[in-house]
Amino acid sequence: MKKTSLTGIKPTGTPHLGNYLGAIRPALELSKNYDTVYFIADYHALTTVQNGAQMRENIYKVAATWLALGLNPEEGLFYKQSDIPEIFELSWALSCFTPKGFMNRAHAYKDKVAKNMANGEDPDANVNMGLYGYPCLMNADILMFKADIVPVGKDQKQHVEFARDIAIRFNKHFGKEVFTVPEPVIQESTDVIPGLDGRKMSKSYDNIIDIFLESKALKKKLGKIVTNSQGIEEPKDPDSCNVFKLYKLFATPEQTDALAARYRAGGMGWGHAKAELQNVLEEQLGPAREKYFHLLNHTEEIDKILAYGKEKARIRSKEMMDIVRETLGTF
Ligand code: TRP
């Protein structure tokens, strides 16, 4: 039997190359050898996205991104988290087995508290209970569908470790294997995906490159990647260049070596390097871009796919909740 790979993407904005390289591409790669459970974590996004129109638009964008990049909704499961009420029931049940100290130690919450204190504010200023309890909901996401592996970025590793811990505790407490113990799979090579300014690509740094930009907009965006002020003739160091770092993440090893050689030889300007980056992006993402915009212009197709995904996923989530309720004695 195939093992299960599960991951979720939060609809907090337009998916960018960091999401693609760090989460979507590796997750799709795994679909060759694993049963997949990939979903839109909309109720996780609710801790920050609190505008209905914005949320709906973000959900469609994330759905269209997965589908355009090749996720096959016929295989495995593809759904919107909020469509599966059992997840929220499980989240509550698991929270009763989760030490409060885990939540205190969760990175996202801890960082927020540290920032508040540094600013001389109340430690819990602007911390809603959704943010505080975020890991409990994530535990339910992961344990509901018996995930064996969870491909995530490094920042999510702690959350998957919480899920592991809670699965082990719960199973031990009741003396039976109710939950599968999951393992995080971290993409090391794409650990730090540079944004326009060379810092980690992140919406909060305002340095992102969207996955699907029309050629013209893409060119303009790539123009903003920060480089040094070396002239065309000067030999350049590829490894310290933000353009090259991104190029490497998309190009074949041969293409990468060839561009590195051009950097070192001199006679190549930053505009040329950016054009090469554009070529490789167009090559790899151009065809998916058509599909992405088609879906966004026909959201009823997305609705249909999500309704189908919901139906399929709820067969499994209901089965799991039957087992959990029987274990808890709540029926
Ligand atoms: N918290 C994840 C993020 O911010 C998204 C997410 C929600 C997730 N539930 C999940 C990832 C379950 C993996 C498994 O990126």
Short mmCIF file of C-alpha atoms and ligand atoms in Angstrom, two decimals:
data_model
loop_
_atom_site.label_atom_id
_atom_site.label_comp_id
_atom_site.label_asym_id
_atom_site.label_seq_id
_atom_site.Cartn_x
_atom_site.Cartn_y
_atom_site.Cartn_z
CA MET A 1 0.00 0.00 0.00
CA LYS A 2 1.19 3.48 -0.82
CA LYS A 3 1.98 5.88 1.99
CA THR A 4 0.20 9.20 2.32
CA SER A 5 1.69 12.64 1.77
CA LEU A 6 -0.36 15.52 3.17
CA THR A 7 0.07 19.26 3.09
CA GLY A 8 -1.95 22.45 3.23
CA ILE A 9 -1.49 25.92 1.82
CA LYS A 10 -2.90 28.97 3.54
CA PRO A 11 -4.81 31.33 1.24
CA THR A 12 -3.26 34.53 2.54
CA GLY A 13 -2.46 36.16 -0.80
CA THR A 14 -1.31 35.47 -4.33
CA PRO A 15 0.92 32.37 -4.36
CA HIS A 16 4.55 33.29 -5.05
CA LEU A 17 7.70 31.52 -6.19
CA GLY A 18 8.64 30.82 -2.57
CA ASN A 19 5.37 28.86 -2.13
CA TYR A 20 5.98 27.12 -5.43
CA LEU A 21 9.54 26.00 -4.73
CA GLY A 22 9.12 25.38 -1.03
CA ALA A 23 5.75 23.65 -0.98
CA ILE A 24 3.89 23.11 -4.23
CA ARG A 25 6.61 21.71 -6.48
CA PRO A 26 7.96 19.21 -3.90
CA ALA A 27 4.42 18.17 -2.98
CA LEU A 28 3.53 17.49 -6.62
CA GLU A 29 6.79 15.60 -7.04
CA LEU A 30 5.75 13.30 -4.18
CA SER A 31 2.45 12.49 -5.88
CA LYS A 32 4.35 10.05 -8.09
CA ASN A 33 5.04 7.73 -5.19
CA TYR A 34 2.52 8.64 -2.52
CA ASP A 35 -1.21 8.92 -2.11
CA THR A 36 -1.74 12.62 -1.72
CA VAL A 37 -3.95 14.75 0.48
CA TYR A 38 -3.49 18.39 -0.49
CA PHE A 39 -5.79 21.10 0.74
CA ILE A 40 -6.51 24.79 1.12
CA ALA A 41 -6.09 25.77 4.76
CA ASP A 42 -8.64 28.57 4.73
CA TYR A 43 -9.51 28.48 8.43
CA HIS A 44 -5.84 28.82 9.24
CA ALA A 45 -5.75 31.94 7.06
CA LEU A 46 -8.68 33.31 9.04
CA THR A 47 -6.30 34.29 11.85
CA THR A 48 -5.19 37.12 9.54
CA VAL A 49 -7.49 37.31 6.49
CA GLN A 50 -10.70 38.76 7.89
CA ASN A 51 -12.40 40.15 4.81
CA GLY A 52 -14.88 37.89 3.00
CA ALA A 53 -14.21 39.04 -0.55
CA GLN A 54 -10.47 38.83 0.01
CA MET A 55 -10.70 35.36 1.50
CA ARG A 56 -12.82 34.07 -1.39
CA GLU A 57 -10.41 35.48 -3.96
CA ASN A 58 -7.40 34.01 -2.15
CA ILE A 59 -9.04 30.58 -1.98
CA TYR A 60 -9.69 30.60 -5.72
CA LYS A 61 -6.11 31.65 -6.40
CA VAL A 62 -4.64 28.85 -4.32
CA ALA A 63 -7.00 26.28 -5.84
CA ALA A 64 -6.22 27.47 -9.38
CA THR A 65 -2.50 27.37 -8.63
CA TRP A 66 -2.52 23.74 -7.50
CA LEU A 67 -4.70 22.68 -10.42
CA ALA A 68 -2.76 24.64 -13.01
CA LEU A 69 0.52 23.18 -11.84
CA GLY A 70 -0.72 19.65 -12.36
CA LEU A 71 -2.50 18.43 -9.27
CA ASN A 72 -4.95 15.78 -10.43
CA PRO A 73 -8.16 15.98 -8.39
CA GLU A 74 -9.13 12.46 -9.49
CA GLU A 75 -6.18 11.03 -7.61
CA GLY A 76 -5.89 11.41 -3.88
CA LEU A 77 -7.79 14.16 -2.07
CA PHE A 78 -8.01 17.86 -2.85
CA TYR A 79 -10.33 19.96 -0.73
CA LYS A 80 -10.93 23.13 1.18
CA GLN A 81 -10.37 22.68 4.91
CA SER A 82 -13.54 24.53 5.93
CA ASP A 83 -15.62 22.04 3.90
CA ILE A 84 -14.72 19.23 6.31
CA PRO A 85 -16.52 19.86 9.62
CA GLU A 86 -14.97 16.73 11.15
CA ILE A 87 -11.60 18.49 11.16
CA PHE A 88 -12.89 21.07 13.61
CA GLU A 89 -14.44 18.46 15.83
CA LEU A 90 -11.16 16.56 15.87
CA SER A 91 -9.29 19.76 16.57
CA TRP A 92 -11.28 20.25 19.77
CA ALA A 93 -10.82 16.65 20.85
CA LEU A 94 -7.07 16.82 20.26
CA SER A 95 -6.78 20.13 22.07
CA CYS A 96 -7.89 18.29 25.22
CA PHE A 97 -4.80 16.12 24.88
CA THR A 98 -2.44 18.98 24.06
CA PRO A 99 -0.41 20.60 26.84
CA LYS A 100 -0.94 24.35 26.94
CA GLY A 101 2.84 24.69 27.15
CA PHE A 102 3.10 23.44 23.56
CA MET A 103 1.10 26.43 22.39
CA ASN A 104 3.22 28.80 24.49
CA ARG A 105 6.29 27.44 22.73
CA ALA A 106 4.88 27.55 19.19
CA HIS A 107 7.14 29.75 17.03
CA ALA A 108 4.47 31.96 15.47
CA TYR A 109 2.96 32.82 18.85
CA LYS A 110 6.32 33.18 20.60
CA ASP A 111 7.63 35.53 17.91
CA LYS A 112 4.55 37.69 18.17
CA VAL A 113 4.86 37.92 21.95
CA ALA A 114 8.56 38.75 21.71
CA LYS A 115 7.80 41.53 19.23
CA ASN A 116 5.06 42.95 21.45
CA MET A 117 7.37 42.98 24.46
CA ALA A 118 10.15 44.62 22.45
CA ASN A 119 7.66 47.34 21.52
CA GLY A 120 6.65 47.78 25.14
CA GLU A 121 3.13 46.47 24.47
CA ASP A 122 1.02 43.90 26.28
CA PRO A 123 2.61 40.50 25.46
CA ASP A 124 -0.66 39.23 23.97
CA ALA A 125 -1.56 42.38 22.02
CA ASN A 126 -3.20 41.42 18.70
CA VAL A 127 -2.98 37.71 19.45
CA ASN A 128 -6.33 36.07 18.76
CA MET A 129 -7.20 32.59 20.02
CA GLY A 130 -6.99 31.29 16.44
CA LEU A 131 -3.33 32.22 16.31
CA TYR A 132 -2.71 30.78 19.75
CA GLY A 133 -4.49 27.51 19.01
CA TYR A 134 -3.26 27.31 15.40
CA PRO A 135 -1.18 24.17 16.03
CA CYS A 136 -4.23 22.29 17.39
CA LEU A 137 -6.07 22.80 14.12
CA MET A 138 -3.00 21.73 12.21
CA ASN A 139 -2.79 18.55 14.32
CA ALA A 140 -6.33 17.72 13.26
CA ASP A 141 -5.52 18.42 9.59
CA ILE A 142 -2.62 16.01 9.72
CA LEU A 143 -4.00 13.23 11.91
CA MET A 144 -7.46 13.11 10.29
CA PHE A 145 -6.17 11.65 7.03
CA LYS A 146 -3.45 9.37 8.42
CA ALA A 147 -0.57 11.31 6.89
CA ASP A 148 2.74 9.43 6.87
CA ILE A 149 4.72 12.39 5.62
CA VAL A 150 4.07 16.11 5.62
CA PRO A 151 6.14 18.12 3.14
CA VAL A 152 6.55 21.61 4.58
CA GLY A 153 8.95 24.51 4.82
CA LYS A 154 11.37 24.65 7.71
CA ASP A 155 9.14 27.12 9.59
CA GLN A 156 6.42 24.46 9.84
CA LYS A 157 8.60 21.67 11.17
CA GLN A 158 7.70 22.35 14.79
CA HIS A 159 4.00 22.08 13.99
CA VAL A 160 4.44 18.66 12.43
CA GLU A 161 6.44 17.59 15.46
CA PHE A 162 3.52 18.64 17.68
CA ALA A 163 1.23 16.44 15.58
CA ARG A 164 3.64 13.53 16.01
CA ASP A 165 3.73 14.03 19.72
CA ILE A 166 -0.03 14.26 20.09
CA ALA A 167 -0.59 11.16 17.95
CA ILE A 168 1.81 9.20 20.14
CA ARG A 169 0.23 10.48 23.39
CA PHE A 170 -3.31 9.80 22.24
CA ASN A 171 -2.51 6.29 21.04
CA LYS A 172 -0.69 5.52 24.26
CA HIS A 173 -3.44 6.94 26.42
CA PHE A 174 -6.09 4.75 24.84
CA GLY A 175 -3.83 1.80 24.21
CA LYS A 176 -4.60 1.58 20.50
CA GLU A 177 -3.28 2.84 17.19
CA VAL A 178 -5.94 5.39 16.38
CA PHE A 179 -3.60 7.83 14.65
CA THR A 180 -0.72 7.38 12.24
CA VAL A 181 2.43 9.09 13.50
CA PRO A 182 3.45 11.61 10.81
CA GLU A 183 6.89 12.79 9.82
CA PRO A 184 7.90 16.18 8.46
CA VAL A 185 9.74 16.25 5.13
CA ILE A 186 11.72 19.45 4.76
CA GLN A 187 12.98 20.69 1.41
CA GLU A 188 16.55 21.55 2.34
CA SER A 189 17.70 22.87 -1.03
CA THR A 190 14.95 25.45 -1.16
CA ASP A 191 15.34 26.37 2.47
CA VAL A 192 15.90 29.99 1.74
CA ILE A 193 14.39 31.22 -1.47
CA PRO A 194 15.62 34.76 -2.07
CA GLY A 195 13.09 37.49 -2.70
CA LEU A 196 13.68 40.67 -4.73
CA ASP A 197 15.91 42.13 -2.01
CA GLY A 198 17.76 38.89 -1.27
CA ARG A 199 16.00 38.24 2.03
CA LYS A 200 13.77 35.15 2.30
CA MET A 201 10.87 35.55 -0.12
CA SER A 202 7.90 36.45 2.04
CA LYS A 203 4.75 38.49 1.78
CA SER A 204 5.69 40.25 4.99
CA TYR A 205 8.92 41.57 3.43
CA ASP A 206 7.08 42.74 0.32
CA ASN A 207 9.72 41.07 -1.86
CA ILE A 208 7.73 38.35 -3.58
CA ILE A 209 7.48 37.29 -7.21
CA ASP A 210 4.07 35.83 -8.08
CA ILE A 211 4.09 32.40 -9.70
CA PHE A 212 1.95 33.52 -12.60
CA LEU A 213 2.85 36.89 -14.05
CA GLU A 214 2.27 37.79 -17.68
CA SER A 215 5.58 38.14 -19.55
CA LYS A 216 5.62 41.92 -19.39
CA ALA A 217 4.81 42.11 -15.70
CA LEU A 218 7.35 39.38 -15.01
CA LYS A 219 10.07 41.31 -16.81
CA LYS A 220 9.26 44.38 -14.78
CA LYS A 221 9.32 42.40 -11.56
CA LEU A 222 12.63 40.70 -12.34
CA GLY A 223 14.03 44.13 -13.06
CA LYS A 224 13.61 44.86 -9.37
CA ILE A 225 15.85 42.05 -8.16
CA VAL A 226 18.67 43.71 -6.29
CA THR A 227 22.14 43.21 -7.77
CA ASN A 228 25.47 44.94 -7.13
CA SER A 229 26.74 47.78 -9.30
CA GLN A 230 29.34 45.88 -11.32
CA GLY A 231 29.59 46.89 -14.98
CA ILE A 232 28.96 44.59 -17.92
CA GLU A 233 32.59 43.76 -18.60
CA GLU A 234 33.50 42.75 -15.07
CA PRO A 235 33.65 39.05 -14.13
CA LYS A 236 30.94 38.28 -11.60
CA ASP A 237 30.41 35.87 -8.75
CA PRO A 238 27.30 33.79 -9.43
CA ASP A 239 26.93 32.37 -5.94
CA SER A 240 26.39 35.69 -4.22
CA CYS A 241 23.90 36.93 -6.84
CA ASN A 242 20.15 36.88 -6.14
CA VAL A 243 19.33 36.40 -9.82
CA PHE A 244 21.57 33.36 -10.04
CA LYS A 245 20.25 31.90 -6.79
CA LEU A 246 16.73 31.93 -8.24
CA TYR A 247 17.89 30.71 -11.64
CA LYS A 248 19.53 27.69 -10.05
CA LEU A 249 16.25 26.65 -8.45
CA PHE A 250 14.58 26.35 -11.86
CA ALA A 251 17.32 25.50 -14.32
CA THR A 252 18.82 22.11 -15.12
CA PRO A 253 22.36 21.47 -13.77
CA GLU A 254 23.72 22.01 -17.32
CA GLN A 255 21.95 25.33 -17.69
CA THR A 256 23.18 26.35 -14.24
CA ASP A 257 26.81 25.53 -15.07
CA ALA A 258 26.58 27.36 -18.37
CA LEU A 259 25.22 30.53 -16.76
CA ALA A 260 27.82 30.37 -13.96
CA ALA A 261 30.53 30.25 -16.61
CA ARG A 262 29.11 33.37 -18.27
CA TYR A 263 29.10 35.19 -14.92
CA ARG A 264 32.75 34.35 -14.32
CA ALA A 265 33.88 35.21 -17.83
CA GLY A 266 32.71 38.82 -17.70
CA GLY A 267 30.94 40.57 -20.57
CA MET A 268 27.52 39.69 -19.24
CA GLY A 269 25.37 42.35 -17.59
CA TRP A 270 22.60 42.02 -15.01
CA GLY A 271 19.99 42.56 -17.71
CA HIS A 272 21.27 39.48 -19.53
CA ALA A 273 21.18 37.40 -16.36
CA LYS A 274 17.63 38.51 -15.68
CA ALA A 275 16.61 37.64 -19.24
CA GLU A 276 17.97 34.12 -18.68
CA LEU A 277 15.96 33.86 -15.50
CA GLN A 278 12.87 35.01 -17.37
CA ASN A 279 13.45 32.36 -20.07
CA VAL A 280 13.65 29.54 -17.61
CA LEU A 281 10.56 30.78 -15.72
CA GLU A 282 8.57 31.10 -18.95
CA GLU A 283 9.67 27.63 -19.97
CA GLN A 284 8.56 26.03 -16.73
CA LEU A 285 5.55 28.08 -15.72
CA GLY A 286 4.25 29.51 -19.00
CA PRO A 287 1.96 26.60 -19.92
CA ALA A 288 0.50 26.43 -16.38
CA ARG A 289 -0.13 30.18 -16.48
CA GLU A 290 -2.71 29.74 -19.26
CA LYS A 291 -4.58 27.20 -17.21
CA TYR A 292 -4.38 29.36 -14.07
CA PHE A 293 -6.02 32.36 -15.72
CA HIS A 294 -8.58 30.15 -17.41
CA LEU A 295 -9.65 28.74 -14.04
CA LEU A 296 -9.79 32.15 -12.40
CA ASN A 297 -12.07 33.28 -15.21
CA HIS A 298 -14.25 30.18 -14.75
CA THR A 299 -14.46 29.81 -11.00
CA GLU A 300 -17.48 27.54 -11.40
CA GLU A 301 -15.00 24.88 -12.58
CA ILE A 302 -13.09 25.31 -9.34
CA ASP A 303 -16.34 25.10 -7.35
CA LYS A 304 -17.11 21.80 -9.01
CA ILE A 305 -13.70 20.35 -8.29
CA LEU A 306 -13.86 21.42 -4.65
CA ALA A 307 -17.36 20.00 -4.23
CA TYR A 308 -16.11 16.69 -5.58
CA GLY A 309 -13.09 16.84 -3.28
CA LYS A 310 -15.28 17.56 -0.30
CA GLU A 311 -17.46 14.54 -0.97
CA LYS A 312 -14.47 12.23 -1.32
CA ALA A 313 -12.66 13.60 1.72
CA ARG A 314 -15.71 13.42 3.99
CA ILE A 315 -16.05 9.70 3.43
CA ARG A 316 -12.65 9.36 5.05
CA SER A 317 -13.09 12.03 7.72
CA LYS A 318 -16.39 10.54 8.87
CA GLU A 319 -14.80 7.12 9.14
CA MET A 320 -11.99 8.54 11.21
CA MET A 321 -14.35 10.44 13.50
CA ASP A 322 -16.37 7.28 14.09
CA ILE A 323 -13.22 5.65 15.41
CA VAL A 324 -12.28 8.70 17.46
CA ARG A 325 -15.75 9.03 19.00
CA GLU A 326 -15.85 5.37 19.82
CA THR A 327 -12.47 5.72 21.48
CA LEU A 328 -13.52 8.79 23.45
CA GLY A 329 -16.84 7.28 24.40
CA THR A 330 -18.75 10.19 22.92
CA PHE A 331 -21.23 7.93 21.18
N1 TRP B 1 0.53 26.16 8.65
C1 TRP B 1 0.87 25.88 7.29
C2 TRP B 1 1.58 27.13 6.72
O1 TRP B 1 1.44 28.19 7.25
C3 TRP B 1 -0.32 25.53 6.46
C4 TRP B 1 -0.98 24.29 6.95
C5 TRP B 1 -2.19 24.20 7.59
C6 TRP B 1 -0.47 22.97 6.85
N2 TRP B 1 -2.45 22.90 7.92
C7 TRP B 1 -1.43 22.14 7.47
C8 TRP B 1 0.71 22.43 6.32
C9 TRP B 1 -1.21 20.76 7.59
C10 TRP B 1 0.90 21.05 6.43
C11 TRP B 1 -0.04 20.22 7.06
O2 TRP B 1 2.25 27.02 5.74
#
